[in-house]
């Protein structure tokens, strides 16, 4: 018996079951009579049949030409009807049992009513009338069961006769009467429940039926009730449905549902799935529980790969892994020490190890002669652009044609010569580009960067410090080389060196929540001698290191730094990075930002609104919160000064799921038509964030149109966003657009610089990398990746002052989002193992009956393979069993013991 509850735990029998009868069941039909009511289409035909007029239907049955077997069945059923009314109880019993058997074993096509129901239709009234005359007995209950099923097609919906006779009948398994009967019964229960609720009538008899129906529909609001009905046959489908449903539930209901999903996965030892839910919930105690519950070291290796991809710092202890050698090996995987090796394995397999020069990307020979003169318009600016293009294209490959070539191989192309082809702050980006080229290869990277630490040029030293941070991005090391090298430079007098060291620490330790940086960096915020740019980058680095931590001490320090700024400083573009650093502390934490948001209302009016917007945008980033999107859209109607930041905030919130994303793209189109100029400048960047590394054709066309806008800032934002849209995809259409733009803007050095940056992004890692912060089939959002993207996009909101000024090295924050877009399968010893896989477009199979295909339009390849946004892979062989439910990144395969060679 289930007690009536209130709130989320209340068993709404049922709105829930009413919904269930409309959708597809989440339970397989294996427990139902497989021959009765073959599909949902049958239900439609049943209802249509019900609405035919009685005389016409009766006449049709009597006059139509029946097959011999159908005629025999009709006569047999009519005989049963006569025998049921016989005074002899034994004959009655035999007739009722025979009629039950005929109905249960009948077959139906997709569009027709089962024949026993069709032939018994004229006798429904007769049987009902006789039922009323029967004495109370088991036979009367048998008769009620039959009438309950016949009422499915013959009774008016409002009369709920199917439910009426079910309650009067025997208490057998309702599933034996077929799926459509259960669905119809569920709908009638919902109507009856509402009626009794208004009359305050007892519900006990309904609740007993609900207990049976739950096993077939699995759609109740009482989560404890659901636990009783989950078993090995249905838990995967149930969890898949609940996980998908949670995105559309308000808090805290969504977290309650996902907690239940995690519990179910742990109960049935589906540990990789449980780990992914734990990461989505951002509950490290659940992650620890997964490690302690699992005893298989091989599975724990796969857990570590998932943690490494997510980008969180996680320390294993003896309770999680008892064996010290195993613990050390697993910790190395979490620390991403093998990332560079796996990435280069992919590159060698695809045969793209050959370094590329910026000219290989520009492909000037495909254009007309206009651009030949454009190269000398602003050579320093174009050399700087080439530095970034070179860094992005050769990221992680360890070799290029500008920075890593030996001096004797090409005197004009040696790293020293290229470095000094850049001016002042350009040298910072040039030196740091070496870190990007040697990305994830810490030993080699530090060795090659070491020579720049002995330079007499402070800008070169600053670049080397930033390069050290970039090399160590996503890589953890027990020796802590980044801290050892960068720690002492944060106290230097020179502002460029301090910024290099501070940015390096922010990139190297993003998401680590390491307390030692609080003592190291917080004092800089209150240093009266520190320049505004140093304070701004310190705030950003603290935001990155403590991203999503809600650290109160760091938040207080940034708030004080904001309050200490003078009127003139508040108008500087870099000041906006301070509220952003504050917002990153609360990334994705929703209502936990409220106290800080209240404090922000006391700030100077010049920064107050921007700070409030930034805090709310960051706190609800990646949540898909519809109310927050509405609030931000309302701000756009009020003519506020900071509307551009609200546009970016809308994209940050709406990027969580596909439906919200598509709606937001359409909303941004409207803003382009009717929005003010500062809104139009932000729209391209918002589109770039929504579709990052996902070149949607409609967005591509919009950005192409905006790249020719009369407002140069709109055009620059559109060009950069084209680069983000195609980041790491080698998309030929975007590459062609950018080549044409380089010809179009050959006289405008600023826009040409943006075009070059975009070209470098499109060919990021020669097409092997992605900037998409989502992974694991677009289920998990990496907080550090999103933080890096947000930082760059906020800088791009004032392109001329920051990116085109002397702070162009903010573009290196993109390294936080860079990850190989690969599937690399490894054996039990973590050595690469090539197996056939099918790669196709992912299909949503939530709630679908049977075993539907999860991909469509697939092609079969051998691993390692590249995965585009929206792609999904599955093994094309049964020889191995993958230890991860989602084939992305590093996946461990173990041999299938049941596999036999054909």
Short mmCIF file of N, CA, C and O in Angstrom, two decimals, residues 678-727:
data_model
loop_
_atom_site.label_atom_id
_atom_site.label_comp_id
_atom_site.label_asym_id
_atom_site.label_seq_id
_atom_site.Cartn_x
_atom_site.Cartn_y
_atom_site.Cartn_z
N UNK A 678 25.47 47.98 -29.66
CA UNK A 678 26.28 47.20 -28.71
C UNK A 678 25.77 45.76 -28.58
O UNK A 678 26.53 44.85 -28.25
N UNK A 679 24.48 45.53 -28.87
CA UNK A 679 23.94 44.16 -28.88
C UNK A 679 24.45 43.43 -30.12
O UNK A 679 24.90 42.29 -30.05
N UNK A 680 24.40 44.11 -31.26
CA UNK A 680 24.84 43.48 -32.51
C UNK A 680 26.31 43.08 -32.46
O UNK A 680 26.71 42.08 -33.06
N UNK A 681 27.12 43.84 -31.71
CA UNK A 681 28.55 43.51 -31.60
C UNK A 681 28.78 42.24 -30.81
O UNK A 681 29.80 41.56 -30.98
N UNK A 682 27.84 41.92 -29.91
CA UNK A 682 28.02 40.72 -29.08
C UNK A 682 27.39 39.48 -29.69
O UNK A 682 27.78 38.36 -29.35
N UNK A 683 26.41 39.66 -30.59
CA UNK A 683 25.69 38.52 -31.15
C UNK A 683 26.62 37.52 -31.86
O UNK A 683 26.50 36.31 -31.64
N UNK A 684 27.58 37.98 -32.70
CA UNK A 684 28.47 36.99 -33.34
C UNK A 684 29.25 36.14 -32.33
O UNK A 684 29.41 34.93 -32.52
N UNK A 685 29.71 36.76 -31.25
CA UNK A 685 30.46 36.02 -30.24
C UNK A 685 29.56 35.00 -29.54
O UNK A 685 30.00 33.88 -29.23
N UNK A 686 28.30 35.40 -29.29
CA UNK A 686 27.35 34.46 -28.68
C UNK A 686 27.10 33.27 -29.60
O UNK A 686 27.05 32.12 -29.14
N UNK A 687 26.98 33.52 -30.89
CA UNK A 687 26.81 32.42 -31.85
C UNK A 687 28.04 31.52 -31.88
O UNK A 687 27.93 30.29 -31.97
N UNK A 688 29.22 32.13 -31.79
CA UNK A 688 30.46 31.35 -31.77
C UNK A 688 30.53 30.43 -30.57
O UNK A 688 31.00 29.28 -30.68
N UNK A 689 30.06 30.92 -29.41
CA UNK A 689 30.07 30.09 -28.20
C UNK A 689 29.04 28.96 -28.29
O UNK A 689 29.32 27.83 -27.90
N UNK A 690 27.87 29.26 -28.80
CA UNK A 690 26.81 28.25 -28.90
C UNK A 690 27.20 27.09 -29.81
O UNK A 690 26.83 25.94 -29.56
N UNK A 691 27.93 27.40 -30.88
CA UNK A 691 28.25 26.37 -31.89
C UNK A 691 29.75 26.18 -32.01
O UNK A 691 30.27 25.96 -33.12
N UNK A 692 30.46 26.22 -30.91
CA UNK A 692 31.91 26.14 -30.98
C UNK A 692 32.35 24.76 -31.48
O UNK A 692 31.83 23.73 -31.06
N UNK A 693 33.26 24.75 -32.43
CA UNK A 693 33.73 23.52 -33.09
C UNK A 693 32.58 22.71 -33.67
O UNK A 693 32.65 21.49 -33.78
N UNK A 694 31.51 23.40 -34.05
CA UNK A 694 30.32 22.73 -34.60
C UNK A 694 29.78 23.59 -35.73
O UNK A 694 28.86 24.38 -35.55
N UNK A 695 30.36 23.47 -36.94
CA UNK A 695 30.01 24.38 -38.04
C UNK A 695 28.61 24.16 -38.62
O UNK A 695 28.43 23.49 -39.63
N UNK A 696 27.60 24.71 -37.94
CA UNK A 696 26.23 24.65 -38.44
C UNK A 696 26.10 25.59 -39.64
O UNK A 696 26.56 26.74 -39.57
N UNK A 697 25.46 25.14 -40.68
CA UNK A 697 25.41 25.90 -41.93
C UNK A 697 24.67 27.23 -41.75
O UNK A 697 25.11 28.27 -42.23
N UNK A 698 23.54 27.22 -41.01
CA UNK A 698 22.77 28.46 -40.85
C UNK A 698 23.55 29.51 -40.07
O UNK A 698 23.52 30.70 -40.39
N UNK A 699 24.30 29.06 -39.05
CA UNK A 699 25.11 29.99 -38.26
C UNK A 699 26.28 30.49 -39.11
O UNK A 699 26.66 31.68 -39.05
N UNK A 700 26.85 29.60 -39.89
CA UNK A 700 27.95 29.96 -40.78
C UNK A 700 27.53 31.07 -41.74
O UNK A 700 28.26 32.05 -41.95
N UNK A 701 26.34 30.94 -42.31
CA UNK A 701 25.84 31.95 -43.25
C UNK A 701 25.60 33.29 -42.57
O UNK A 701 25.89 34.35 -43.13
N UNK A 702 25.07 33.23 -41.35
CA UNK A 702 24.83 34.46 -40.59
C UNK A 702 26.14 35.19 -40.31
O UNK A 702 26.25 36.40 -40.51
N UNK A 703 27.14 34.45 -39.86
CA UNK A 703 28.44 35.06 -39.54
C UNK A 703 29.13 35.57 -40.80
O UNK A 703 29.80 36.61 -40.77
N UNK A 704 28.96 34.85 -41.91
CA UNK A 704 29.55 35.30 -43.17
C UNK A 704 28.95 36.65 -43.58
O UNK A 704 29.67 37.54 -44.03
N UNK A 705 27.65 36.78 -43.36
CA UNK A 705 26.99 38.05 -43.68
C UNK A 705 27.49 39.18 -42.78
O UNK A 705 27.77 40.28 -43.22
N UNK A 706 27.62 38.85 -41.48
CA UNK A 706 28.06 39.87 -40.51
C UNK A 706 29.53 40.24 -40.69
O UNK A 706 29.96 41.33 -40.27
N UNK A 707 30.32 39.35 -41.30
CA UNK A 707 31.75 39.65 -41.47
C UNK A 707 31.97 40.78 -42.47
O UNK A 707 33.08 41.31 -42.58
N UNK A 708 30.92 41.17 -43.20
CA UNK A 708 31.01 42.29 -44.13
C UNK A 708 30.24 43.50 -43.61
O UNK A 708 29.93 44.42 -44.36
N UNK A 709 29.92 43.49 -42.31
CA UNK A 709 29.11 44.56 -41.73
C UNK A 709 29.84 45.90 -41.79
O UNK A 709 31.08 45.95 -41.76
N UNK A 710 29.06 46.98 -41.87
CA UNK A 710 29.67 48.32 -41.94
C UNK A 710 30.35 48.70 -40.63
O UNK A 710 31.30 49.48 -40.63
N UNK A 711 29.87 48.14 -39.50
CA UNK A 711 30.51 48.38 -38.21
C UNK A 711 31.70 47.43 -38.09
O UNK A 711 31.55 46.21 -38.08
N UNK A 712 32.90 47.99 -37.99
CA UNK A 712 34.11 47.15 -38.00
C UNK A 712 34.15 46.20 -36.80
O UNK A 712 34.68 45.09 -36.91
N UNK A 713 33.59 46.60 -35.66
CA UNK A 713 33.63 45.72 -34.47
C UNK A 713 32.70 44.53 -34.64
O UNK A 713 33.00 43.43 -34.18
N UNK A 714 31.56 44.74 -35.30
CA UNK A 714 30.68 43.61 -35.61
C UNK A 714 31.39 42.66 -36.57
O UNK A 714 31.37 41.44 -36.38
N UNK A 715 32.07 43.23 -37.58
CA UNK A 715 32.78 42.41 -38.56
C UNK A 715 33.90 41.61 -37.90
O UNK A 715 34.08 40.42 -38.17
N UNK A 716 34.66 42.27 -36.99
CA UNK A 716 35.76 41.57 -36.31
C UNK A 716 35.24 40.43 -35.43
O UNK A 716 35.80 39.32 -35.42
N UNK A 717 34.15 40.70 -34.69
CA UNK A 717 33.56 39.65 -33.85
C UNK A 717 33.07 38.48 -34.70
O UNK A 717 33.23 37.32 -34.33
N UNK A 718 32.48 38.81 -35.87
CA UNK A 718 31.98 37.76 -36.76
C UNK A 718 33.12 36.91 -37.31
O UNK A 718 33.00 35.68 -37.42
N UNK A 719 34.23 37.55 -37.64
CA UNK A 719 35.38 36.82 -38.19
C UNK A 719 35.97 35.88 -37.14
O UNK A 719 36.24 34.70 -37.42
N UNK A 720 36.17 36.40 -35.93
CA UNK A 720 36.69 35.55 -34.85
C UNK A 720 35.73 34.39 -34.58
O UNK A 720 36.14 33.25 -34.37
N UNK A 721 34.42 34.68 -34.62
CA UNK A 721 33.43 33.63 -34.36
C UNK A 721 33.41 32.58 -35.46
O UNK A 721 33.11 31.41 -35.20
N UNK A 722 33.70 32.98 -36.69
CA UNK A 722 33.84 31.98 -37.75
C UNK A 722 34.97 31.00 -37.41
O UNK A 722 34.86 29.80 -37.66
N UNK A 723 36.05 31.54 -36.84
CA UNK A 723 37.15 30.68 -36.40
C UNK A 723 36.72 29.74 -35.29
O UNK A 723 37.06 28.55 -35.29
N UNK A 724 35.93 30.26 -34.32
CA UNK A 724 35.46 29.42 -33.22
C UNK A 724 34.48 28.36 -33.73
O UNK A 724 34.49 27.22 -33.27
N UNK A 725 33.63 28.75 -34.67
CA UNK A 725 32.63 27.84 -35.23
C UNK A 725 33.31 26.63 -35.88
O UNK A 725 32.85 25.50 -35.73
N UNK A 726 34.39 26.88 -36.59
CA UNK A 726 35.07 25.78 -37.29
C UNK A 726 36.32 25.29 -36.58
O UNK A 726 37.12 24.56 -37.18
N UNK A 727 36.49 25.68 -35.31
CA UNK A 727 37.74 25.38 -34.59
C UNK A 727 38.07 23.89 -34.63
O UNK A 727 37.31 23.05 -34.15
#
